[in-house]
Amino acid sequence: DGGITQSPKYLFRKEGQNVTLSCEQNLNHDAMYWYRQDPGQGLRLIYYSQIVNDFQKGDIAEGYSVSREKKESFPLTVTSAQKNPTAFYLCASSKGGPNSYNEQFFGPGTRLTVL
Amino acid sequence: GENVEQHPSTLSVQEGDSAVIKCTYSDSASNYFPWYKQELGKRPQLIIDIRSNVGEKKDQRIAVTLNKTAKHFSLHITETQPEDSAVYFCAASAFNDYKLSFGAGTTVTVRA
């Protein structure tokens, strides 16, 4: 299923706590992405990274942080500043680089619930 | 930035009938148009895509058409089956652009 893994599948968090979601890919893709999906809604871009040690804010970056220290990994931290963190979080990757189309492949997702 | 609108938001069809989902986009630089299928609780899966150098692409029971002049593209599913029931998302991107702009999704229900 595309070589992208996310963990954990389900995550429960108490209000006021930071939590980190894992995303790993073995596709040798340069670009990685984090999306948020609320029930019955579309996909909203949180952050994306075109290359190691570089990342950009998406449409809803407030209350989130990321790092890209390795090509294979793009963890997302949901901070206590995120007011409504309960959602389904999807990681994706694409080949990236010059002269390429943005064919993105998704991980299985992490469902985060704030108690 | 790019704005993608998708219609209808819900679609119910009888098994064996066809389903059509339409999307419009705003940025004339967009030239890559993928379609994703998402089953309940699962990841979106890329089912077909089209690039602006072609007007139509088929893969078994699904086809996508593109009208660059009118800035719209459509997904056609023929001979629908219960396993086609899912949420379908269209998206658009320009060549060398790292961001995909998604439509809001269409929930397709195939009635047996």
Short mmCIF file of C-alpha atoms in Angstrom, two decimals:
data_model
loop_
_atom_site.label_atom_id
_atom_site.label_comp_id
_atom_site.label_asym_id
_atom_site.label_seq_id
_atom_site.Cartn_x
_atom_site.Cartn_y
_atom_site.Cartn_z
CA ASP A 1 0.00 0.00 0.00
CA GLY A 2 2.47 2.62 -1.11
CA GLY A 3 5.23 2.15 1.48
CA ILE A 4 3.98 4.90 3.78
CA THR A 5 3.32 4.04 7.40
CA GLN A 6 1.79 6.08 10.17
CA SER A 7 1.68 5.32 13.85
CA PRO A 8 -0.19 4.97 16.00
CA LYS A 9 -3.50 4.18 14.30
CA TYR A 10 -5.48 5.59 17.22
CA LEU A 11 -4.25 8.16 19.72
CA PHE A 12 -5.91 9.62 22.76
CA ARG A 13 -4.67 12.78 24.40
CA LYS A 14 -5.65 14.84 27.36
CA GLU A 15 -6.24 18.53 26.87
CA GLY A 16 -3.08 20.58 27.33
CA GLN A 17 -0.72 17.83 26.20
CA ASN A 18 1.49 17.84 23.13
CA VAL A 19 1.47 14.69 21.01
CA THR A 20 3.64 13.57 18.08
CA LEU A 21 2.35 11.58 15.13
CA SER A 22 4.79 9.46 13.18
CA CYS A 23 5.07 9.19 9.39
CA GLU A 24 7.67 7.08 7.58
CA GLN A 25 8.09 6.29 3.88
CA ASN A 26 10.41 3.93 2.01
CA LEU A 27 9.56 5.16 -1.48
CA ASN A 28 12.62 7.41 -1.71
CA HIS A 29 10.25 10.35 -2.18
CA ASP A 30 11.60 13.85 -1.66
CA ALA A 31 8.32 15.54 -0.70
CA MET A 32 6.11 14.78 2.28
CA TYR A 33 2.84 16.28 3.49
CA TRP A 34 0.48 16.39 6.47
CA TYR A 35 -3.28 16.79 6.04
CA ARG A 36 -6.12 17.06 8.49
CA GLN A 37 -9.55 15.59 7.75
CA ASP A 38 -12.61 16.32 9.87
CA PRO A 39 -15.75 14.14 9.67
CA GLY A 40 -17.47 14.58 6.33
CA GLN A 41 -14.91 17.12 5.22
CA GLY A 42 -12.17 17.36 2.64
CA LEU A 43 -8.41 17.41 3.07
CA ARG A 44 -6.71 20.47 4.53
CA LEU A 45 -2.96 20.92 4.24
CA ILE A 46 -1.10 21.50 7.51
CA TYR A 47 2.59 21.43 6.50
CA TYR A 48 4.66 20.13 3.64
CA SER A 49 8.32 19.50 3.02
CA GLN A 50 10.02 19.50 -0.36
CA ILE A 51 13.38 18.31 0.88
CA VAL A 52 15.24 17.35 4.04
CA ASN A 53 15.68 20.16 6.58
CA ASP A 54 13.10 22.34 4.84
CA PHE A 55 9.34 22.68 5.29
CA GLN A 56 6.55 25.18 4.63
CA LYS A 57 3.27 26.03 6.29
CA GLY A 58 0.10 24.90 4.63
CA ASP A 59 -3.37 26.36 5.03
CA ILE A 60 -3.92 25.45 8.71
CA ALA A 61 -0.46 25.36 10.35
CA GLU A 62 -1.40 27.13 13.60
CA GLY A 63 -0.99 24.86 16.62
CA TYR A 64 1.16 22.32 14.73
CA SER A 65 4.88 21.83 14.24
CA VAL A 66 6.99 19.51 12.08
CA SER A 67 10.57 18.49 11.46
CA ARG A 68 12.32 16.86 8.51
CA GLU A 69 15.68 15.59 9.72
CA LYS A 70 15.62 12.48 7.54
CA LYS A 71 14.27 11.90 4.05
CA GLU A 72 12.17 8.98 5.24
CA SER A 73 10.53 10.67 8.21
CA PHE A 74 8.21 13.65 8.71
CA PRO A 75 6.74 13.70 12.25
CA LEU A 76 3.91 16.04 13.16
CA THR A 77 3.50 17.49 16.66
CA VAL A 78 0.05 18.64 17.69
CA THR A 79 0.62 21.21 20.39
CA SER A 80 -1.64 22.36 23.19
CA ALA A 81 -2.14 25.56 21.20
CA GLN A 82 -4.28 23.66 18.66
CA LYS A 83 -7.81 24.41 19.83
CA ASN A 84 -9.68 21.56 18.13
CA PRO A 85 -7.17 18.77 17.55
CA THR A 86 -9.62 15.86 17.34
CA ALA A 87 -9.43 14.73 13.70
CA PHE A 88 -8.10 12.16 11.25
CA TYR A 89 -4.50 12.98 10.26
CA LEU A 90 -3.11 11.80 6.95
CA CYS A 91 0.49 11.83 5.83
CA ALA A 92 1.40 11.70 2.14
CA SER A 93 4.50 11.69 -0.02
CA SER A 94 5.37 12.41 -3.62
CA LYS A 95 8.45 12.03 -5.75
CA GLY A 96 8.93 15.79 -5.96
CA GLY A 97 11.92 17.37 -7.61
CA PRO A 98 12.08 19.29 -10.87
CA ASN A 99 10.07 18.23 -13.91
CA SER A 100 7.59 16.12 -11.95
CA TYR A 101 3.87 15.91 -11.43
CA ASN A 102 2.51 15.99 -7.88
CA GLU A 103 1.39 12.36 -7.64
CA GLN A 104 0.78 11.97 -3.90
CA PHE A 105 0.39 8.69 -2.04
CA PHE A 106 -1.21 8.55 1.39
CA GLY A 107 -0.48 6.69 4.60
CA PRO A 108 -3.23 4.86 6.53
CA GLY A 109 -3.86 7.78 8.87
CA THR A 110 -3.90 8.43 12.61
CA ARG A 111 -7.17 9.16 14.37
CA LEU A 112 -6.49 11.58 17.23
CA THR A 113 -9.05 12.09 19.98
CA VAL A 114 -8.68 14.69 22.70
CA LEU A 115 -10.37 13.66 25.91
CA GLY B 1 -4.02 30.27 -5.32
CA GLU B 2 -5.88 27.43 -6.92
CA ASN B 3 -9.55 26.90 -6.04
CA VAL B 4 -11.20 23.59 -6.91
CA GLU B 5 -14.97 23.18 -6.70
CA GLN B 6 -16.60 19.75 -6.82
CA HIS B 7 -20.20 18.75 -7.52
CA PRO B 8 -22.38 17.12 -6.42
CA SER B 9 -21.55 16.67 -2.74
CA THR B 10 -23.61 13.46 -2.61
CA LEU B 11 -24.65 11.06 -5.36
CA SER B 12 -26.89 8.02 -5.11
CA VAL B 13 -27.10 5.66 -8.08
CA GLN B 14 -28.67 2.30 -8.81
CA GLU B 15 -26.25 -0.55 -9.24
CA GLY B 16 -25.33 -0.84 -12.90
CA ASP B 17 -25.99 2.82 -13.68
CA SER B 18 -23.31 5.43 -14.35
CA ALA B 19 -22.02 8.09 -11.97
CA VAL B 20 -20.51 11.42 -12.97
CA ILE B 21 -18.65 13.84 -10.73
CA LYS B 22 -17.61 17.26 -11.98
CA CYS B 23 -14.86 19.63 -10.84
CA THR B 24 -13.86 23.11 -11.88
CA TYR B 25 -10.57 24.86 -11.21
CA SER B 26 -9.45 28.46 -11.30
CA ASP B 27 -5.72 28.50 -12.09
CA SER B 28 -4.97 28.18 -15.79
CA ALA B 29 -1.45 26.97 -14.90
CA SER B 30 -2.85 23.74 -13.44
CA ASN B 31 -2.07 20.77 -15.65
CA TYR B 32 -2.31 17.72 -13.41
CA PHE B 33 -5.69 16.43 -12.22
CA PRO B 34 -5.80 13.33 -10.00
CA TRP B 35 -8.84 11.59 -8.54
CA TYR B 36 -8.80 9.85 -5.17
CA LYS B 37 -11.22 7.32 -3.69
CA GLN B 38 -11.59 7.10 0.08
CA GLU B 39 -13.52 4.32 1.74
CA LEU B 40 -14.84 4.85 5.25
CA GLY B 41 -11.99 5.10 7.75
CA LYS B 42 -9.35 4.38 5.11
CA ARG B 43 -6.69 6.35 3.30
CA PRO B 44 -7.41 8.15 0.00
CA GLN B 45 -6.27 6.02 -2.91
CA LEU B 46 -5.25 7.45 -6.28
CA ILE B 47 -7.54 5.81 -8.84
CA ILE B 48 -6.82 7.78 -12.00
CA ASP B 49 -5.19 10.99 -13.10
CA ILE B 50 -5.03 13.08 -16.24
CA ARG B 51 -2.48 15.51 -17.52
CA SER B 52 -3.25 18.46 -19.71
CA ASN B 53 -1.77 17.02 -22.85
CA VAL B 54 -4.74 14.63 -23.14
CA GLY B 55 -8.49 15.18 -23.11
CA GLU B 56 -9.63 11.78 -21.88
CA LYS B 57 -8.22 8.77 -20.09
CA LYS B 58 -9.87 5.42 -19.35
CA ASP B 59 -9.09 2.58 -16.99
CA GLN B 60 -11.65 -0.23 -17.10
CA ARG B 61 -14.91 1.20 -15.70
CA ILE B 62 -13.57 4.64 -14.83
CA ALA B 63 -12.72 7.50 -17.12
CA VAL B 64 -11.71 11.11 -16.70
CA THR B 65 -12.26 13.94 -19.17
CA LEU B 66 -10.59 17.33 -19.19
CA ASN B 67 -11.66 20.57 -20.83
CA LYS B 68 -8.83 23.07 -20.36
CA THR B 69 -10.65 25.86 -22.12
CA ALA B 70 -13.57 25.67 -19.72
CA LYS B 71 -11.33 24.69 -16.77
CA HIS B 72 -13.31 21.66 -15.78
CA PHE B 73 -12.72 17.93 -15.51
CA SER B 74 -15.00 15.03 -14.71
CA LEU B 75 -14.89 11.48 -13.38
CA HIS B 76 -17.16 8.90 -15.01
CA ILE B 77 -17.86 5.52 -13.42
CA THR B 78 -19.80 3.07 -15.59
CA GLU B 79 -21.65 -0.09 -14.54
CA THR B 80 -21.45 0.91 -10.88
CA GLN B 81 -21.04 -1.78 -8.25
CA PRO B 82 -21.55 -1.71 -4.46
CA GLU B 83 -17.77 -1.54 -3.95
CA ASP B 84 -17.76 1.81 -5.79
CA SER B 85 -19.50 3.34 -2.75
CA ALA B 86 -16.98 5.77 -1.24
CA VAL B 87 -15.99 9.43 -1.09
CA TYR B 88 -14.28 10.69 -4.23
CA PHE B 89 -11.97 13.73 -4.28
CA CYS B 90 -10.73 15.63 -7.28
CA ALA B 91 -7.56 17.72 -7.13
CA ALA B 92 -5.47 20.04 -9.28
CA SER B 93 -1.84 21.02 -9.43
CA ALA B 94 0.58 22.76 -11.74
CA PHE B 95 3.68 21.05 -13.07
CA ASN B 96 6.55 21.42 -10.55
CA ASP B 97 4.08 22.62 -7.89
CA TYR B 98 4.35 20.80 -4.58
CA LYS B 99 0.81 21.49 -3.48
CA LEU B 100 -2.40 19.74 -4.51
CA SER B 101 -5.64 21.67 -4.23
CA PHE B 102 -8.50 19.31 -3.34
CA GLY B 103 -12.20 19.53 -3.97
CA ALA B 104 -14.55 19.06 -1.01
CA GLY B 105 -15.46 15.50 -2.00
CA THR B 106 -18.46 13.58 -3.34
CA THR B 107 -20.07 10.78 -1.35
CA VAL B 108 -21.19 8.12 -3.80
CA THR B 109 -23.70 5.50 -2.70
CA VAL B 110 -24.49 2.60 -5.01
CA ARG B 111 -27.89 1.06 -4.24
CA ALA B 112 -28.25 -2.66 -4.76
#
